[in-house]
Amino acid sequence: MKTLTITRPDDCHLHVRNGAMLKTVLPHTARQFARAIIMPNLKPPVTTVAQALAYREEILQAIPDGVNFTPLMTLYLTASTTIDEIKRAAECEHIHAFKLYPAGATTNSDAGVADVTKIYPLLAALEKYDLPLLIHGEVTDEDCDIFDRERVFIERYLLAIVTNFPALRIVLEHVTTKEAVEFVESASDKIAATITPQHLLFNRNAMLAGGIKPHYYCLPILKRETHRLALVKAATSGNPKFFLGTDSAPHLTHLKENSCGCAGCYSAFAALELYTEAFEQANALDKLEGFASFYGADFYGLSRNSGTMTLEKCDWMIPASYDETIPLKSGETLRWKMV
Ligand code: DOR
Ligand code: ZN
């Protein structure tokens, strides 16, 4: 039996929600990952240290007995965020970053930032306190084609941000385009990116050819094949600027299979298996450990994990659903399985 053992990985971009959904999905992440950067786009959003600490307690309660998992909390940046709150966050050992959602860009982003240039004083504070800024990098203009929104965000906002705040650590989250890869590669070592399993494995045909498949709909949306190939090249290059962030984003089935379906792919149930398949296809299994277990921790200034996880090459079928959530590739076969 072919096996692969790597240092226990970290998920540097994860949605676990709260309430009943949290109880369903968190065990899936906790069995594979030592830590995860937890997204703050709850309803209402997690905008203060006090809210993040309460959310952290709820997450800790959902970890199965005997499982070792640490949630790394983030705060949701809004136009009303105060410099005092940024300072408090920097002083709190459990808060690791702020997340910037352009208002209206994605799920629960209504409280996000309408005009990024108006929050420059907040970006200056993040730079001063050395707290990373995590960016959902898409413009929201109705007249901007949805397939161009990431590229235009980089041109219109991100180039100016990195010029104005050269010491600010930034993660361009869930990159989906060749232009985003090129931007990150050519930027300073303060700038990194996460890549999801779905953007490594699929192009937009998976979502749109032969019938519309809502479980492949996420934001930023799947792009054409040339972009997928650029992402695979970046992820498997060994460049520490690119690391694992699943963006696993569960939604109830009826909210995705809907005339106006929610964005988000649920991948946490087999995140490592999905990435392993992508790396194997690219003949780059030797590059998986850096991407999954080292570069994210290094970027966040965390120690690397000490335990290991092992995957074996064996076919298994992905269940049709987990409670009321349909996983990515539901009912299909995966080629690797965590031992
Ligand atoms: O597809 C997505 N789903 N993209 C995001 O940015 C948010 C996420 C969610 O929270 O459902
Ligand atoms: Zn996300």
XYZ file of C-alpha atoms and ligand atoms in Angstrom:
351
model
C 0.000 0.000 0.000
C 1.396 3.385 -0.985
C 1.406 5.815 1.938
C 2.427 9.412 2.512
C 3.325 10.823 5.932
C 3.632 14.550 6.527
C 3.866 16.858 9.529
C 0.368 17.621 10.812
C -0.976 20.456 8.619
C -2.714 23.779 9.346
C -5.739 25.132 7.475
C -5.018 28.829 6.999
C -8.553 29.749 5.830
C -11.608 28.051 7.275
C -15.315 28.710 7.883
C -16.809 26.636 10.701
C -19.964 28.740 11.350
C -21.636 28.388 14.768
C -24.517 26.519 16.408
C -25.538 23.141 14.957
C -23.424 23.543 11.799
C -20.274 24.068 13.889
C -20.906 20.768 15.678
C -21.233 18.939 12.344
C -18.205 20.389 10.562
C -15.575 21.104 13.205
C -14.708 17.426 13.900
C -13.827 17.001 10.216
C -11.223 19.752 10.374
C -9.952 18.834 13.844
C -9.113 15.260 12.831
C -6.855 16.457 10.012
C -5.469 19.825 11.047
C -3.605 20.911 14.175
C -4.808 24.505 13.797
C -6.991 26.628 11.558
C -7.391 30.327 10.863
C -11.091 30.849 11.590
C -13.037 33.261 9.388
C -15.156 35.853 11.219
C -18.101 36.204 8.774
C -20.798 35.039 11.157
C -24.164 36.760 11.422
C -23.506 39.191 13.077
C -19.803 39.358 12.176
C -17.048 38.873 14.750
C -15.744 42.433 14.997
C -14.345 42.652 18.532
C -11.834 40.753 20.624
C -14.581 39.968 23.137
C -16.757 38.408 20.407
C -13.808 36.433 19.029
C -12.996 35.034 22.465
C -16.636 33.976 22.981
C -16.636 32.361 19.512
C -13.364 30.618 20.365
C -14.986 29.096 23.466
C -17.884 27.802 21.357
C -15.397 26.217 18.942
C -13.406 24.618 21.782
C -16.645 23.013 23.039
C -17.197 21.419 19.613
C -13.796 19.663 19.459
C -14.262 15.905 19.975
C -12.739 14.471 23.165
C -9.108 13.532 22.866
C -8.538 15.548 19.684
C -5.841 18.182 19.706
C -6.939 21.253 17.728
C -6.351 24.982 18.152
C -8.602 27.604 16.555
C -6.700 30.737 15.510
C -9.164 33.608 15.621
C -9.564 36.588 13.300
C -11.610 39.786 13.433
C -13.833 41.205 10.711
C -12.613 44.619 9.600
C -15.320 47.252 9.118
C -15.325 50.995 8.522
C -16.197 51.320 12.241
C -13.292 49.240 13.553
C -11.310 51.365 16.005
C -7.571 51.658 16.379
C -8.058 50.676 20.038
C -9.655 47.397 18.945
C -6.705 46.715 16.635
C -4.339 47.334 19.536
C -6.393 45.021 21.803
C -6.337 42.352 19.085
C -2.567 42.651 18.734
C -2.194 42.154 22.475
C -4.447 39.072 22.538
C -2.627 35.783 22.012
C -5.684 34.184 20.381
C -6.190 36.771 17.610
C -3.989 36.298 14.555
C -5.335 38.590 11.841
C -8.035 40.912 10.522
C -10.162 39.967 7.514
C -11.129 42.491 4.877
C -14.314 41.778 2.931
C -15.285 44.322 0.298
C -18.961 45.022 1.132
C -21.201 42.692 -0.856
C -18.362 40.539 -2.248
C -19.499 37.247 -0.736
C -21.412 35.421 2.034
C -22.090 37.672 5.054
C -20.009 40.526 3.723
C -22.687 43.230 4.069
C -20.808 44.689 7.030
C -17.613 44.810 4.973
C -15.749 47.805 3.651
C -17.427 49.848 0.895
C -14.386 51.953 0.030
C -11.022 50.443 0.841
C -9.226 53.770 0.522
C -11.311 55.126 3.445
C -9.832 52.603 5.901
C -6.183 53.464 5.289
C -5.766 54.631 8.937
C -6.806 51.121 10.010
C -4.336 49.535 7.613
C -1.647 51.796 9.076
C -2.543 50.484 12.557
C -2.395 46.863 11.386
C 1.012 47.592 9.896
C 2.174 49.264 13.112
C 1.011 46.382 15.342
C 2.189 43.782 12.794
C -1.183 42.040 12.506
C -1.744 40.347 9.148
C -4.504 41.591 6.848
C -6.410 38.792 5.104
C -8.101 39.973 1.937
C -11.054 38.693 -0.038
C -9.698 40.259 -3.210
C -12.640 40.956 -5.479
C -14.281 44.195 -6.572
C -18.036 44.321 -6.241
C -19.054 46.658 -9.107
C -22.136 45.286 -10.796
C -20.694 46.129 -14.178
C -17.471 44.200 -13.556
C -17.648 40.689 -14.993
C -17.585 38.133 -12.195
C -14.627 36.354 -13.822
C -12.595 39.596 -13.773
C -13.303 40.736 -10.225
C -10.112 39.389 -8.656
C -7.826 40.811 -11.331
C -9.495 44.225 -11.131
C -9.226 44.269 -7.310
C -5.478 43.742 -7.580
C -5.097 46.494 -10.174
C -7.406 48.970 -8.478
C -6.695 48.461 -4.756
C -4.026 45.938 -3.881
C -1.118 47.484 -5.766
C -1.776 50.766 -3.930
C -2.124 49.039 -0.551
C 1.229 47.267 -0.805
C 2.905 50.484 -1.939
C 1.411 52.542 0.886
C 1.959 49.936 3.612
C 5.181 48.126 2.719
C 5.555 46.438 6.121
C 1.951 45.204 6.296
C 1.690 41.418 6.118
C -1.064 40.473 3.680
C -2.619 37.168 2.670
C -4.507 37.375 -0.600
C -6.988 34.658 0.236
C -8.145 31.860 -2.087
C -6.360 33.125 -5.206
C -8.006 31.963 -8.424
C -6.178 33.616 -11.300
C -2.848 33.701 -13.094
C -2.763 37.456 -12.427
C -3.072 36.888 -8.664
C -0.259 34.325 -8.740
C 1.957 36.749 -10.664
C 1.127 39.587 -8.283
C 2.052 37.505 -5.214
C 5.234 36.154 -6.793
C 6.476 39.603 -7.670
C 5.510 41.247 -4.362
C 7.677 41.455 -1.232
C 7.990 38.610 1.255
C 5.234 40.277 3.327
C 2.688 39.139 0.734
C 1.393 35.568 0.583
C -1.657 33.686 -0.708
C -3.823 30.711 0.179
C -5.127 28.277 -2.417
C -8.227 26.071 -2.036
C -8.551 22.443 -3.131
C -11.399 23.243 -5.520
C -9.376 25.843 -7.395
C -6.521 23.332 -7.811
C -8.768 20.495 -8.971
C -11.451 22.140 -11.081
C -12.034 24.789 -13.675
C -15.397 26.440 -14.348
C -16.567 23.561 -16.552
C -17.009 21.481 -13.377
C -19.639 23.982 -12.291
C -21.282 24.850 -15.596
C -20.815 22.180 -18.296
C -23.503 19.518 -18.640
C -25.817 21.189 -16.115
C -25.352 23.763 -13.370
C -23.744 22.288 -10.243
C -24.301 24.522 -7.244
C -21.918 22.615 -4.968
C -19.043 23.842 -7.147
C -20.122 27.459 -6.788
C -17.863 29.464 -4.515
C -16.372 32.945 -4.512
C -14.071 33.847 -6.071
C -15.727 31.714 -8.738
C -13.909 28.854 -10.510
C -12.048 30.195 -13.538
C -10.880 28.788 -16.881
C -8.218 26.086 -17.209
C -5.258 28.428 -17.834
C -5.828 29.907 -14.374
C -6.142 26.497 -12.704
C -2.814 25.489 -14.239
C -1.162 28.653 -12.878
C -2.493 27.848 -9.395
C -1.235 24.247 -9.540
C 2.170 25.509 -10.617
C 2.302 27.990 -7.736
C 1.081 25.533 -5.092
C 3.526 22.825 -6.157
C 6.497 25.150 -6.734
C 7.829 25.046 -3.180
C 7.491 28.840 -3.023
C 6.631 29.570 0.651
C 4.353 32.468 -0.391
C 1.665 29.922 -1.318
C 0.080 27.795 1.383
C -2.966 25.738 2.265
C -6.272 27.432 3.061
C -9.305 25.323 2.228
C -11.971 28.043 2.426
C -14.205 25.115 3.370
C -17.541 26.946 3.579
C -20.522 24.758 4.517
C -24.079 25.794 3.704
C -27.335 23.912 4.232
C -28.275 21.982 1.096
C -31.488 23.898 0.435
C -29.591 27.189 0.499
C -27.185 26.003 -2.203
C -29.716 24.115 -4.323
C -31.756 27.263 -4.703
C -32.690 29.748 -7.428
C -30.227 32.108 -5.717
C -27.747 29.666 -4.212
C -25.097 30.524 -1.608
C -21.399 30.561 -2.462
C -19.118 28.045 -0.762
C -17.714 24.535 -1.219
C -17.674 22.136 1.729
C -14.291 20.384 1.627
C -13.195 19.929 5.256
C -14.352 16.300 5.428
C -11.437 15.281 3.156
C -9.373 18.413 2.703
C -5.966 16.736 2.733
C -7.124 13.955 0.430
C -8.324 16.533 -2.099
C -5.032 18.444 -1.995
C -3.058 15.190 -2.210
C -4.916 14.267 -5.375
C -4.068 17.639 -6.899
C -0.386 17.360 -5.942
C -0.189 13.775 -7.205
C -1.674 14.791 -10.559
C 1.089 17.399 -10.796
C 3.749 14.822 -9.853
C 4.629 16.924 -6.835
C 3.775 14.882 -3.723
C 7.174 15.902 -2.323
C 5.978 19.529 -2.243
C 2.783 18.860 -0.276
C 4.277 19.045 3.218
C 5.732 22.538 2.798
C 2.465 23.849 1.359
C 0.234 22.133 3.932
C 2.307 22.137 7.108
C 5.168 24.649 7.040
C 4.651 27.830 5.015
C 1.420 28.986 6.651
C 2.847 28.570 10.150
C 6.013 30.392 9.093
C 4.034 33.309 7.645
C 1.940 33.680 10.810
C 5.030 33.444 13.019
C 3.811 30.205 14.643
C 5.940 27.205 15.486
C 5.628 24.320 13.058
C 3.528 21.394 14.285
C 5.275 18.368 15.731
C 2.904 15.436 15.104
C 2.373 13.683 11.780
C -0.526 12.495 9.663
C -0.502 9.624 7.197
C -2.517 9.166 4.036
C -2.800 5.917 2.141
C -3.591 5.404 -1.498
C -6.990 3.733 -1.492
C -10.274 4.463 -3.231
C -13.269 5.452 -1.130
C -16.585 7.027 -1.900
C -17.486 10.450 -0.562
C -20.827 10.290 1.302
C -23.883 11.907 -0.266
C -24.158 14.319 2.654
C -23.040 15.167 6.163
C -26.212 16.043 8.060
C -27.762 18.738 5.868
C -24.567 19.690 4.024
C -23.487 18.248 0.689
C -19.716 17.871 0.392
C -17.584 18.695 -2.615
C -17.545 15.695 -5.016
C -20.336 14.010 -3.071
C -20.898 10.428 -4.229
C -17.619 10.403 -6.178
C -14.422 8.475 -5.517
C -11.343 9.861 -3.796
C -7.962 8.203 -4.336
C -6.325 8.939 -0.960
C -7.572 8.421 2.593
C -6.294 9.659 5.903
C -5.232 6.733 8.099
O -17.490 30.831 -1.525
C -17.305 31.457 -0.496
N -17.964 31.173 0.643
N -16.434 32.472 -0.516
C -16.294 33.295 0.531
O -15.525 34.200 0.447
C -17.135 33.124 1.738
C -17.591 31.762 1.885
C -18.698 31.596 2.906
O -18.582 32.132 4.001
O -19.662 30.888 2.621
Zn -13.547 32.204 2.948
